[in-house]
mmCIF file of C-alpha atoms in Angstrom:
data_model
loop_
_atom_site.group_PDB
_atom_site.id
_atom_site.type_symbol
_atom_site.label_atom_id
_atom_site.label_comp_id
_atom_site.label_asym_id
_atom_site.label_seq_id
_atom_site.Cartn_x
_atom_site.Cartn_y
_atom_site.Cartn_z
ATOM 1 C CA MET A 95 -19.881 15.485 -18.699
ATOM 2 C CA ARG A 96 -18.873 11.960 -18.082
ATOM 3 C CA THR A 97 -19.439 11.513 -14.270
ATOM 4 C CA HIS A 98 -23.024 11.171 -13.053
ATOM 5 C CA THR A 99 -24.726 10.035 -9.832
ATOM 6 C CA LYS A 100 -24.563 6.218 -9.595
ATOM 7 C CA GLN A 101 -24.964 3.469 -6.923
ATOM 8 C CA PRO A 102 -21.851 3.506 -4.642
ATOM 9 C CA LYS A 103 -19.791 0.413 -5.046
ATOM 10 C CA ILE A 104 -17.620 -0.766 -2.248
ATOM 11 C CA PRO A 105 -14.648 -2.913 -3.298
ATOM 12 C CA VAL A 106 -14.677 -6.528 -1.987
ATOM 13 C CA THR A 107 -11.209 -5.994 -0.420
ATOM 14 C CA GLU A 108 -12.696 -3.110 1.610
ATOM 15 C CA LEU A 109 -15.530 -5.265 2.788
ATOM 16 C CA GLU A 110 -12.962 -7.958 3.753
ATOM 17 C CA HIS A 111 -10.562 -5.552 5.552
ATOM 18 C CA SER A 112 -11.419 -6.741 9.049
ATOM 19 C CA ALA A 113 -11.584 -10.584 8.312
ATOM 20 C CA PHE A 114 -8.476 -11.380 10.221
ATOM 21 C CA CYS A 115 -9.044 -8.917 13.156
ATOM 22 C CA LYS A 116 -9.057 -10.371 16.672
ATOM 23 C CA PRO A 117 -8.468 -9.317 20.320
ATOM 24 C CA GLY A 118 -4.993 -9.902 21.751
ATOM 25 C CA ASP A 119 -1.561 -9.106 20.375
ATOM 26 C CA GLU A 120 -0.469 -12.320 18.534
ATOM 27 C CA LEU A 121 -1.158 -13.727 14.979
ATOM 28 C CA PRO A 122 -0.264 -17.449 15.526
ATOM 29 C CA ALA A 123 1.010 -19.462 12.513
ATOM 30 C CA LYS A 124 -1.595 -21.840 10.974
ATOM 31 C CA THR A 125 -1.839 -24.177 8.063
ATOM 32 C CA LEU A 126 -3.344 -22.666 4.973
ATOM 33 C CA LEU A 127 -6.314 -25.024 5.344
ATOM 34 C CA GLU A 128 -6.991 -23.462 8.762
ATOM 35 C CA GLU A 129 -6.662 -19.920 7.469
ATOM 36 C CA LYS A 130 -9.020 -20.606 4.560
ATOM 37 C CA ALA A 131 -11.815 -20.911 7.145
ATOM 38 C CA VAL A 132 -11.747 -17.139 7.113
ATOM 39 C CA ASN A 133 -14.395 -15.932 4.637
ATOM 40 C CA VAL A 134 -12.299 -13.874 2.157
ATOM 41 C CA GLN A 135 -11.319 -14.343 -1.410
ATOM 42 C CA TRP A 136 -8.528 -17.011 -1.625
ATOM 43 C CA GLN A 137 -6.793 -18.153 -4.772
ATOM 44 C CA ASP A 138 -7.127 -21.916 -5.317
ATOM 45 C CA ILE A 139 -4.074 -23.910 -4.777
ATOM 46 C CA PRO A 140 -3.217 -27.733 -5.051
ATOM 47 C CA ILE A 141 -4.570 -29.492 -2.167
ATOM 48 C CA GLU A 142 -1.195 -30.855 -1.019
ATOM 49 C CA TYR A 143 -0.200 -27.370 0.005
ATOM 50 C CA LEU A 144 -3.251 -26.909 2.302
ATOM 51 C CA HIS A 145 -2.059 -29.334 4.878
ATOM 52 C CA CYS A 146 1.574 -28.491 5.028
ATOM 53 C CA SER A 147 2.757 -27.788 8.558
ATOM 54 C CA VAL A 148 4.923 -24.843 9.446
ATOM 55 C CA GLU A 149 7.886 -27.220 9.721
ATOM 56 C CA GLU A 150 7.400 -28.885 6.410
ATOM 57 C CA LEU A 151 6.805 -25.455 4.687
ATOM 58 C CA ASP A 152 10.035 -24.246 6.139
ATOM 59 C CA ALA A 153 12.089 -27.224 5.057
ATOM 60 C CA ARG A 154 10.460 -27.168 1.449
ATOM 61 C CA ILE A 155 10.893 -23.372 0.999
ATOM 62 C CA GLY A 156 14.566 -23.601 2.108
ATOM 63 C CA ARG A 157 15.253 -26.431 -0.318
ATOM 64 C CA ALA A 158 13.489 -24.612 -3.242
ATOM 65 C CA LYS A 159 15.379 -21.351 -2.595
ATOM 66 C CA GLN A 160 18.745 -23.193 -2.464
ATOM 67 C CA GLU A 161 18.013 -25.051 -5.805
ATOM 68 C CA LEU A 162 16.801 -21.870 -7.578
ATOM 69 C CA GLY A 163 19.848 -19.832 -6.294
ATOM 70 C CA ASP A 164 20.311 -16.372 -7.702
ATOM 71 C CA SER A 165 17.682 -16.788 -10.421
ATOM 72 C CA VAL A 166 15.149 -15.913 -7.840
ATOM 73 C CA THR A 167 14.861 -12.934 -5.532
ATOM 74 C CA ILE A 168 12.100 -12.820 -2.962
ATOM 75 C CA LEU A 169 10.950 -9.324 -1.792
ATOM 76 C CA GLY A 170 8.915 -8.678 1.246
ATOM 77 C CA HIS A 171 6.904 -5.733 2.290
ATOM 78 C CA HIS A 172 7.240 -4.578 5.823
ATOM 79 C CA TYR A 173 3.553 -5.508 6.441
ATOM 80 C CA GLN A 174 4.074 -9.155 5.535
ATOM 81 C CA ARG A 175 3.629 -11.681 8.339
ATOM 82 C CA GLU A 176 6.619 -13.042 10.215
ATOM 83 C CA GLU A 177 6.183 -16.548 8.757
ATOM 84 C CA VAL A 178 6.757 -14.965 5.144
ATOM 85 C CA ILE A 179 9.190 -12.222 5.941
ATOM 86 C CA LYS A 180 11.765 -14.603 7.174
ATOM 87 C CA TYR A 181 12.177 -16.151 3.618
ATOM 88 C CA THR A 182 12.664 -12.849 1.845
ATOM 89 C CA ASP A 183 16.023 -11.595 0.471
ATOM 90 C CA PHE A 184 15.101 -7.841 0.926
ATOM 91 C CA GLN A 185 12.532 -6.044 3.053
ATOM 92 C CA GLY A 186 11.160 -2.487 2.559
ATOM 93 C CA ASP A 187 8.226 -0.425 1.456
ATOM 94 C CA SER A 188 6.773 -0.854 -2.051
ATOM 95 C CA PHE A 189 8.943 1.548 -3.901
ATOM 96 C CA LEU A 190 12.201 0.611 -2.315
ATOM 97 C CA LEU A 191 11.640 -2.969 -3.047
ATOM 98 C CA SER A 192 10.756 -2.230 -6.727
ATOM 99 C CA GLN A 193 13.879 -0.329 -6.973
ATOM 100 C CA LYS A 194 15.770 -3.162 -5.526
ATOM 101 C CA ALA A 195 14.440 -5.480 -8.042
ATOM 102 C CA ALA A 196 15.431 -3.249 -10.836
ATOM 103 C CA ARG A 197 19.006 -3.402 -9.598
ATOM 104 C CA LEU A 198 19.131 -7.212 -9.707
ATOM 105 C CA PRO A 199 19.386 -7.957 -13.484
ATOM 106 C CA ASN A 200 20.694 -11.454 -12.824
ATOM 107 C CA ALA A 201 17.512 -12.401 -11.066
ATOM 108 C CA ASP A 202 15.131 -13.927 -13.791
ATOM 109 C CA TYR A 203 12.302 -14.127 -11.377
ATOM 110 C CA ILE A 204 11.098 -11.534 -8.744
ATOM 111 C CA ILE A 205 8.591 -12.973 -6.159
ATOM 112 C CA PHE A 206 6.989 -9.990 -4.540
ATOM 113 C CA CYS A 207 5.469 -10.801 -1.283
ATOM 114 C CA GLY A 208 3.078 -7.740 -1.137
ATOM 115 C CA VAL A 209 -0.059 -6.686 -3.026
ATOM 116 C CA HIS A 210 -0.830 -6.392 -6.730
ATOM 117 C CA PHE A 211 0.043 -2.817 -7.252
ATOM 118 C CA MET A 212 3.450 -3.458 -5.744
ATOM 119 C CA ALA A 213 4.075 -6.307 -8.183
ATOM 120 C CA GLU A 214 2.855 -3.961 -10.972
ATOM 121 C CA THR A 215 5.408 -1.226 -9.959
ATOM 122 C CA ALA A 216 8.268 -3.868 -9.941
ATOM 123 C CA CYS A 217 7.230 -4.990 -13.453
ATOM 124 C CA ILE A 218 7.375 -1.402 -14.606
ATOM 125 C CA LEU A 219 10.880 -0.835 -13.235
ATOM 126 C CA CYS A 220 12.414 -4.344 -13.955
ATOM 127 C CA GLU A 221 14.299 -5.392 -17.019
ATOM 128 C CA SER A 222 12.151 -6.774 -19.817
ATOM 129 C CA HIS A 223 13.634 -10.363 -19.231
ATOM 130 C CA GLN A 224 12.492 -10.594 -15.596
ATOM 131 C CA LYS A 225 9.246 -11.996 -14.527
ATOM 132 C CA VAL A 226 7.390 -10.748 -11.546
ATOM 133 C CA ILE A 227 5.364 -13.109 -9.494
ATOM 134 C CA LEU A 228 2.784 -12.503 -6.778
ATOM 135 C CA PRO A 229 2.322 -15.626 -4.644
ATOM 136 C CA ASN A 230 -1.446 -15.179 -4.134
ATOM 137 C CA ILE A 231 -3.198 -13.248 -7.008
ATOM 138 C CA THR A 232 -6.103 -12.213 -4.631
ATOM 139 C CA ALA A 233 -3.724 -10.042 -2.661
ATOM 140 C CA GLY A 234 -5.064 -6.741 -3.815
ATOM 141 C CA CYS A 235 -5.306 -3.381 -2.057
ATOM 142 C CA SER A 236 -8.631 -1.801 -1.020
ATOM 143 C CA MET A 237 -7.296 1.641 -1.436
ATOM 144 C CA ALA A 238 -6.168 1.069 -5.049
ATOM 145 C CA ASP A 239 -9.489 -0.640 -5.629
ATOM 146 C CA MET A 240 -11.278 2.552 -4.731
ATOM 147 C CA ALA A 241 -9.936 4.228 -7.893
ATOM 148 C CA PRO A 242 -10.826 1.973 -10.817
ATOM 149 C CA MET A 243 -9.652 3.307 -14.239
ATOM 150 C CA ASP A 244 -13.063 3.877 -15.767
ATOM 151 C CA ASP A 245 -14.069 6.160 -12.895
ATOM 152 C CA VAL A 246 -10.707 7.989 -12.947
ATOM 153 C CA ASP A 247 -10.892 8.487 -16.802
ATOM 154 C CA ASP A 248 -14.401 9.949 -16.360
ATOM 155 C CA ALA A 249 -13.322 12.243 -13.536
ATOM 156 C CA TRP A 250 -10.283 13.511 -15.599
ATOM 157 C CA GLU A 251 -12.302 14.188 -18.600
ATOM 158 C CA ASP A 252 -14.836 16.313 -16.566
ATOM 159 C CA LEU A 253 -12.055 18.074 -14.754
ATOM 160 C CA GLN A 254 -10.463 19.110 -18.062
ATOM 161 C CA ASP A 255 -13.940 20.408 -19.088
ATOM 162 C CA VAL A 256 -14.325 22.432 -16.153
ATOM 163 C CA LEU A 257 -10.709 23.612 -15.506
ATOM 164 C CA ALA A 258 -8.872 23.783 -18.750
ATOM 165 C CA ASP A 259 -9.565 27.468 -19.186
ATOM 166 C CA HIS A 260 -9.194 28.257 -15.518
ATOM 167 C CA GLY A 261 -5.623 27.344 -14.570
ATOM 168 C CA GLY A 262 -5.637 23.627 -15.420
ATOM 169 C CA ILE A 263 -4.942 20.742 -13.007
ATOM 170 C CA VAL A 264 -2.045 18.328 -12.533
ATOM 171 C CA PRO A 265 -2.611 14.630 -11.348
ATOM 172 C CA VAL A 266 -0.451 13.120 -8.632
ATOM 173 C CA THR A 267 -1.099 9.497 -7.609
ATOM 174 C CA TYR A 268 0.174 7.777 -4.488
ATOM 175 C CA MET A 269 2.256 4.686 -5.115
ATOM 176 C CA ASN A 270 -0.674 2.700 -3.779
ATOM 177 C CA SER A 271 -2.537 2.792 -7.131
ATOM 178 C CA ILE A 272 -2.987 0.653 -10.361
ATOM 179 C CA ALA A 273 -0.512 1.127 -13.204
ATOM 180 C CA SER A 274 -3.147 2.715 -15.386
ATOM 181 C CA ILE A 275 -3.312 5.608 -13.055
ATOM 182 C CA LYS A 276 0.472 6.028 -12.938
ATOM 183 C CA ALA A 277 0.348 5.972 -16.744
ATOM 184 C CA LEU A 278 -2.244 8.712 -16.731
ATOM 185 C CA CYS A 279 0.012 10.842 -14.574
ATOM 186 C CA GLY A 280 2.856 10.120 -17.001
ATOM 187 C CA ARG A 281 1.094 11.370 -20.113
ATOM 188 C CA THR A 282 -0.595 14.269 -18.548
ATOM 189 C CA GLY A 283 2.442 15.927 -16.767
ATOM 190 C CA GLY A 284 1.781 14.460 -13.430
ATOM 191 C CA ALA A 285 3.857 12.269 -11.108
ATOM 192 C CA VAL A 286 3.800 9.488 -8.552
ATOM 193 C CA CYS A 287 4.535 9.970 -4.875
ATOM 194 C CA THR A 288 5.277 7.829 -1.783
ATOM 195 C CA SER A 289 4.466 8.830 1.783
ATOM 196 C CA SER A 290 8.068 9.751 2.153
ATOM 197 C CA ASN A 291 8.203 12.353 -0.604
ATOM 198 C CA ALA A 292 4.524 13.411 -0.834
ATOM 199 C CA VAL A 293 5.359 16.926 0.220
ATOM 200 C CA ALA A 294 8.037 17.494 -2.342
ATOM 201 C CA VAL A 295 5.947 15.977 -5.158
ATOM 202 C CA MET A 296 2.825 17.988 -4.285
ATOM 203 C CA ASP A 297 4.834 21.233 -3.881
ATOM 204 C CA TRP A 298 6.242 20.667 -7.326
ATOM 205 C CA ALA A 299 2.721 19.938 -8.791
ATOM 206 C CA LEU A 300 1.299 22.992 -7.172
ATOM 207 C CA ASN A 301 4.040 24.983 -8.951
ATOM 208 C CA GLN A 302 3.044 23.433 -12.378
ATOM 209 C CA SER A 303 -0.641 24.249 -12.119
ATOM 210 C CA ARG A 304 -3.153 26.123 -10.072
ATOM 211 C CA ARG A 305 -4.485 22.842 -8.548
ATOM 212 C CA VAL A 306 -3.791 19.163 -8.012
ATOM 213 C CA LEU A 307 -5.885 16.023 -8.224
ATOM 214 C CA PHE A 308 -4.547 13.574 -5.691
ATOM 215 C CA LEU A 309 -5.408 9.886 -5.970
ATOM 216 C CA PRO A 310 -6.332 7.647 -4.458
ATOM 217 C CA ASP A 311 -5.843 8.419 -0.640
ATOM 218 C CA GLN A 312 -7.757 11.409 0.514
ATOM 219 C CA HIS A 313 -6.034 11.400 3.921
ATOM 220 C CA LEU A 314 -2.474 11.335 2.744
ATOM 221 C CA GLY A 315 -3.455 14.133 0.201
ATOM 222 C CA ARG A 316 -5.186 16.242 2.939
ATOM 223 C CA ASN A 317 -2.345 15.799 5.514
ATOM 224 C CA THR A 318 0.285 16.653 2.781
ATOM 225 C CA GLY A 319 -1.687 19.780 1.652
ATOM 226 C CA LEU A 320 -1.850 20.981 5.328
ATOM 227 C CA GLU A 321 1.774 20.456 5.642
ATOM 228 C CA LEU A 322 2.409 22.751 2.601
ATOM 229 C CA GLY A 323 0.333 25.501 4.255
ATOM 230 C CA LEU A 324 -3.059 24.863 2.446
ATOM 231 C CA SER A 325 -6.308 24.974 4.438
ATOM 232 C CA THR A 326 -9.185 22.623 4.343
ATOM 233 C CA ASP A 327 -10.900 25.411 2.655
ATOM 234 C CA ASP A 328 -8.609 24.917 -0.308
ATOM 235 C CA MET A 329 -9.616 21.342 -0.768
ATOM 236 C CA VAL A 330 -12.608 19.465 -1.991
ATOM 237 C CA VAL A 331 -13.266 15.731 -2.051
ATOM 238 C CA TRP A 332 -14.094 13.935 -5.328
ATOM 239 C CA ASN A 333 -16.796 11.213 -4.801
ATOM 240 C CA PRO A 334 -16.870 9.184 -8.076
ATOM 241 C CA PHE A 335 -20.443 8.114 -7.426
ATOM 242 C CA LYS A 336 -21.719 11.720 -7.735
ATOM 243 C CA HIS A 337 -21.995 14.285 -10.670
ATOM 244 C CA LEU A 338 -18.722 16.312 -10.836
ATOM 245 C CA GLY A 339 -17.548 14.306 -7.764
ATOM 246 C CA GLY A 340 -20.281 15.999 -5.591
ATOM 247 C CA ASN A 341 -19.026 19.373 -6.286
ATOM 248 C CA THR A 342 -20.108 22.448 -8.337
ATOM 249 C CA GLU A 343 -17.972 23.854 -11.117
ATOM 250 C CA GLU A 344 -17.360 26.894 -8.932
ATOM 251 C CA GLN A 345 -16.107 24.646 -6.035
ATOM 252 C CA LEU A 346 -13.857 22.841 -8.342
ATOM 253 C CA ARG A 347 -12.422 26.116 -9.836
ATOM 254 C CA GLY A 348 -11.854 27.463 -6.446
ATOM 255 C CA ALA A 349 -9.944 24.396 -5.078
ATOM 256 C CA LYS A 350 -6.236 24.068 -4.982
ATOM 257 C CA LEU A 351 -6.438 20.405 -3.983
ATOM 258 C CA ILE A 352 -8.984 17.943 -5.270
ATOM 259 C CA LEU A 353 -8.804 14.716 -3.160
ATOM 260 C CA TRP A 354 -10.095 11.362 -4.553
ATOM 261 C CA GLN A 355 -12.426 9.737 -2.092
ATOM 262 C CA GLY A 356 -10.237 6.742 -1.003
ATOM 263 C CA HIS A 357 -8.566 5.637 2.151
ATOM 264 C CA CYS A 358 -6.478 2.847 3.743
ATOM 265 C CA ALA A 359 -8.743 0.516 5.789
ATOM 266 C CA VAL A 360 -5.874 -0.203 8.241
ATOM 267 C CA HIS A 361 -4.865 3.396 8.891
ATOM 268 C CA LYS A 362 -8.381 4.661 9.080
ATOM 269 C CA ARG A 363 -8.802 2.584 12.229
ATOM 270 C CA PHE A 364 -6.534 4.700 14.396
ATOM 271 C CA SER A 365 -8.116 7.381 16.287
ATOM 272 C CA VAL A 366 -7.692 10.337 18.805
ATOM 273 C CA LYS A 367 -9.355 8.206 21.434
ATOM 274 C CA GLN A 368 -6.697 5.537 21.047
ATOM 275 C CA ILE A 369 -3.963 8.175 21.467
ATOM 276 C CA GLU A 370 -5.664 9.437 24.594
ATOM 277 C CA MET A 371 -5.736 6.075 25.992
ATOM 278 C CA ALA A 372 -2.062 5.448 25.120
ATOM 279 C CA ARG A 373 -1.193 8.683 26.961
ATOM 280 C CA GLU A 374 -3.180 7.743 29.966
ATOM 281 C CA ARG A 375 -1.420 4.380 30.185
ATOM 282 C CA TYR A 376 2.104 5.915 29.620
ATOM 283 C CA PRO A 377 2.349 9.703 30.282
ATOM 284 C CA ASP A 378 5.774 9.689 28.593
ATOM 285 C CA ILE A 379 4.686 7.789 25.469
ATOM 286 C CA THR A 380 5.632 9.091 21.969
ATOM 287 C CA VAL A 381 2.938 8.635 19.512
ATOM 288 C CA LEU A 382 4.046 7.889 16.014
ATOM 289 C CA VAL A 383 1.665 7.434 13.087
ATOM 290 C CA HIS A 384 1.433 7.039 9.280
ATOM 291 C CA PRO A 385 0.137 9.859 7.190
ATOM 292 C CA GLU A 386 -2.530 7.654 5.744
ATOM 293 C CA CYS A 387 -4.200 8.167 9.118
ATOM 294 C CA THR A 388 -7.126 10.749 9.339
ATOM 295 C CA MET A 389 -6.330 14.479 9.854
ATOM 296 C CA GLU A 390 -7.565 14.402 13.364
ATOM 297 C CA THR A 391 -5.188 11.408 14.295
ATOM 298 C CA VAL A 392 -2.208 12.928 12.592
ATOM 299 C CA GLN A 393 -2.761 16.312 14.327
ATOM 300 C CA GLU A 394 -2.969 14.632 17.679
ATOM 301 C CA ALA A 395 0.269 12.387 17.212
ATOM 302 C CA ASP A 396 3.691 13.476 18.252
ATOM 303 C CA LEU A 397 5.272 12.319 15.087
ATOM 304 C CA VAL A 398 4.152 11.486 11.572
ATOM 305 C CA GLY A 399 5.953 9.652 8.872
ATOM 306 C CA SER A 400 6.321 6.844 6.296
ATOM 307 C CA THR A 401 6.878 3.113 7.038
ATOM 308 C CA GLU A 402 10.646 3.665 6.614
ATOM 309 C CA PHE A 403 10.503 6.700 8.948
ATOM 310 C CA ILE A 404 8.677 4.767 11.577
ATOM 311 C CA ARG A 405 11.303 2.007 11.428
ATOM 312 C CA LYS A 406 14.180 4.210 11.408
ATOM 313 C CA THR A 407 12.874 6.368 14.247
ATOM 314 C CA ILE A 408 12.022 3.451 16.651
ATOM 315 C CA ASN A 409 15.217 1.384 15.715
ATOM 316 C CA GLU A 410 17.433 4.387 16.560
ATOM 317 C CA ALA A 411 15.510 5.581 19.708
ATOM 318 C CA PRO A 412 17.218 5.337 23.003
ATOM 319 C CA GLN A 413 16.755 2.448 25.393
ATOM 320 C CA GLY A 414 13.682 2.678 27.578
ATOM 321 C CA SER A 415 11.752 4.910 25.304
ATOM 322 C CA LYS A 416 8.076 4.184 24.740
ATOM 323 C CA TRP A 417 6.163 4.142 21.509
ATOM 324 C CA ALA A 418 2.663 3.897 20.536
ATOM 325 C CA VAL A 419 2.537 3.232 16.801
ATOM 326 C CA GLY A 420 -0.273 3.848 14.300
ATOM 327 C CA THR A 421 0.448 1.537 11.392
ATOM 328 C CA GLU A 422 0.017 -2.076 10.319
ATOM 329 C CA ILE A 423 0.327 -4.676 13.113
ATOM 330 C CA SER A 424 2.773 -7.037 11.563
ATOM 331 C CA LEU A 425 5.396 -4.221 11.243
ATOM 332 C CA VAL A 426 4.554 -3.061 14.838
ATOM 333 C CA ASN A 427 5.042 -6.465 16.246
ATOM 334 C CA ARG A 428 8.319 -6.899 14.388
ATOM 335 C CA LEU A 429 9.613 -3.578 15.703
ATOM 336 C CA ALA A 430 8.729 -4.747 19.268
ATOM 337 C CA LEU A 431 10.733 -7.951 18.817
ATOM 338 C CA GLU A 432 13.658 -6.058 17.296
ATOM 339 C CA ASN A 433 13.649 -3.550 20.173
ATOM 340 C CA PRO A 434 13.183 -5.539 23.350
ATOM 341 C CA ASN A 435 14.677 -2.700 25.574
ATOM 342 C CA LYS A 436 11.911 -0.409 24.520
ATOM 343 C CA VAL A 437 8.084 -0.354 24.858
ATOM 344 C CA VAL A 438 6.596 -0.683 21.432
ATOM 345 C CA PHE A 439 2.905 -1.290 20.739
ATOM 346 C CA CYS A 440 0.038 -0.704 18.292
ATOM 347 C CA LEU A 441 -2.440 2.059 19.077
ATOM 348 C CA ASP A 442 -5.293 -0.134 18.071
ATOM 349 C CA PRO A 443 -6.004 -2.676 20.832
ATOM 350 C CA VAL A 444 -7.580 -5.004 18.346
ATOM 351 C CA VAL A 445 -5.092 -6.947 16.217
ATOM 352 C CA CYS A 446 -6.167 -6.120 12.720
ATOM 353 C CA PRO A 447 -3.550 -7.062 9.944
ATOM 354 C CA CYS A 448 -3.977 -5.821 6.484
ATOM 355 C CA SER A 449 -6.269 -8.533 5.094
ATOM 356 C CA THR A 450 -4.740 -8.683 1.579
ATOM 357 C CA MET A 451 -1.158 -8.570 2.683
ATOM 358 C CA TYR A 452 -2.038 -11.372 5.146
ATOM 359 C CA ARG A 453 -3.140 -13.633 2.174
ATOM 360 C CA ILE A 454 0.397 -14.217 1.332
ATOM 361 C CA HIS A 455 0.675 -17.413 3.293
ATOM 362 C CA PRO A 456 3.937 -19.412 3.145
ATOM 363 C CA ALA A 457 2.119 -22.209 1.352
ATOM 364 C CA TYR A 458 1.450 -19.801 -1.548
ATOM 365 C CA LEU A 459 5.090 -18.837 -1.535
ATOM 366 C CA LEU A 460 6.118 -22.580 -1.616
ATOM 367 C CA TRP A 461 3.728 -23.244 -4.522
ATOM 368 C CA VAL A 462 5.194 -20.585 -6.804
ATOM 369 C CA LEU A 463 8.641 -21.626 -5.918
ATOM 370 C CA GLU A 464 8.219 -25.246 -6.580
ATOM 371 C CA GLY A 465 6.479 -24.196 -9.784
ATOM 372 C CA LEU A 466 9.554 -22.500 -10.939
ATOM 373 C CA LEU A 467 11.674 -25.740 -10.142
ATOM 374 C CA ASN A 468 9.226 -27.573 -12.452
ATOM 375 C CA GLY A 469 9.606 -24.843 -15.241
ATOM 376 C CA LYS A 470 6.235 -23.223 -14.576
ATOM 377 C CA VAL A 471 5.665 -19.581 -13.883
ATOM 378 C CA ILE A 472 2.544 -19.144 -11.564
ATOM 379 C CA ASN A 473 0.857 -15.799 -11.061
ATOM 380 C CA GLN A 474 3.033 -13.758 -13.298
ATOM 381 C CA VAL A 475 2.027 -10.061 -13.128
ATOM 382 C CA THR A 476 2.398 -8.100 -16.386
ATOM 383 C CA VAL A 477 1.865 -4.478 -17.530
ATOM 384 C CA PRO A 478 1.097 -3.591 -21.127
ATOM 385 C CA ASP A 479 3.963 -1.856 -22.920
ATOM 386 C CA ASP A 480 2.207 1.412 -23.353
ATOM 387 C CA ILE A 481 0.966 1.630 -19.774
ATOM 388 C CA ARG A 482 4.543 0.665 -18.625
ATOM 389 C CA GLN A 483 6.198 3.502 -20.684
ATOM 390 C CA ASP A 484 3.842 6.153 -19.393
ATOM 391 C CA ALA A 485 3.939 4.983 -15.894
ATOM 392 C CA GLN A 486 7.808 5.053 -15.942
ATOM 393 C CA ILE A 487 7.709 8.707 -16.949
ATOM 394 C CA ALA A 488 5.511 9.437 -13.799
ATOM 395 C CA LEU A 489 7.958 7.470 -11.666
ATOM 396 C CA GLU A 490 10.995 9.188 -13.190
ATOM 397 C CA ARG A 491 9.395 12.629 -12.379
ATOM 398 C CA MET A 492 9.002 11.629 -8.806
ATOM 399 C CA LEU A 493 12.703 10.339 -8.640
ATOM 400 C CA ALA A 494 13.900 13.586 -10.178
ATOM 401 C CA LEU A 495 12.326 15.391 -7.256
ATOM 402 C CA SER A 496 13.744 13.126 -4.549
#
């Protein structure tokens, strides 16, 4: 057995998740120097960029984009701040954006305004000549950081020892994971999933094996399993800091779904109490949440769906409709701006943006753009060829099921 009881380690990105939280409903634009007063990990950047005003950043980014032309494509995840998303060529969730990058072979450089695992996925799917850039290399993901490869390798070896002669196990990883985990899924008969297709992928996996290991988000895994008709009695949680994940061999053999103990710090904040308060305020409200929320929150909501589902549902809703939304505040604020004839607000009364997404400040975007103008590639994200090949297999399995 490889896993053993050890001291729990909380990722730094998880400890920092509430760094930008504040009361109110606005996130005002600031210089990078002002924002660096927030005590989180920041990538060092030349001092000239620290003091740039909003107006100067706007002018210089516009000039750099114009000079670079079609050689550069800027991708922006829906959770990016308004000051960044306005410069992007395409907006979407992580996988849609990576697919978009793969369909733009003329772009030599892909600047991904998102977090590290997204840039990795784009790198896996892009052409070999394309270079993927992350404006701020400290923009990680606390959920992905909860499943480091050493812990996953140990868990997988132990699960093989316990389950190989008892129906086996297939791994499924959420898109929000490091490339090495996607590669593990590729070489062991598993697949990747998104929040949009998690039901289809897990259903497929359960037809390949008696049970599934779902990484790294236990809440998406649990909510998906319940949608497929499993009960919580069919599930166990794998705690990487305990021997056999805190389970007995009998519990693992009796499970149909083994959930890695990870979560999204943003979506874990949404609660049943917040839903009740929204319904007291607006009796005709529709509550729409992301499936990364806890089981209790998802079951209390009216509608549950991916980022793209949330956008589509609200944008196509009738005038005068009211929406309380359980997802990242930057997207909710954008939906409210795009739908002035509807009531759209975030369930959480505290403004709490994703602290790693929020580290993509316009100053970092300008820095990498002007680097390209000067012939310098800053913050290129790469994936080793063997990892890339295996991860691509897992992604292709997912696409075949979509």
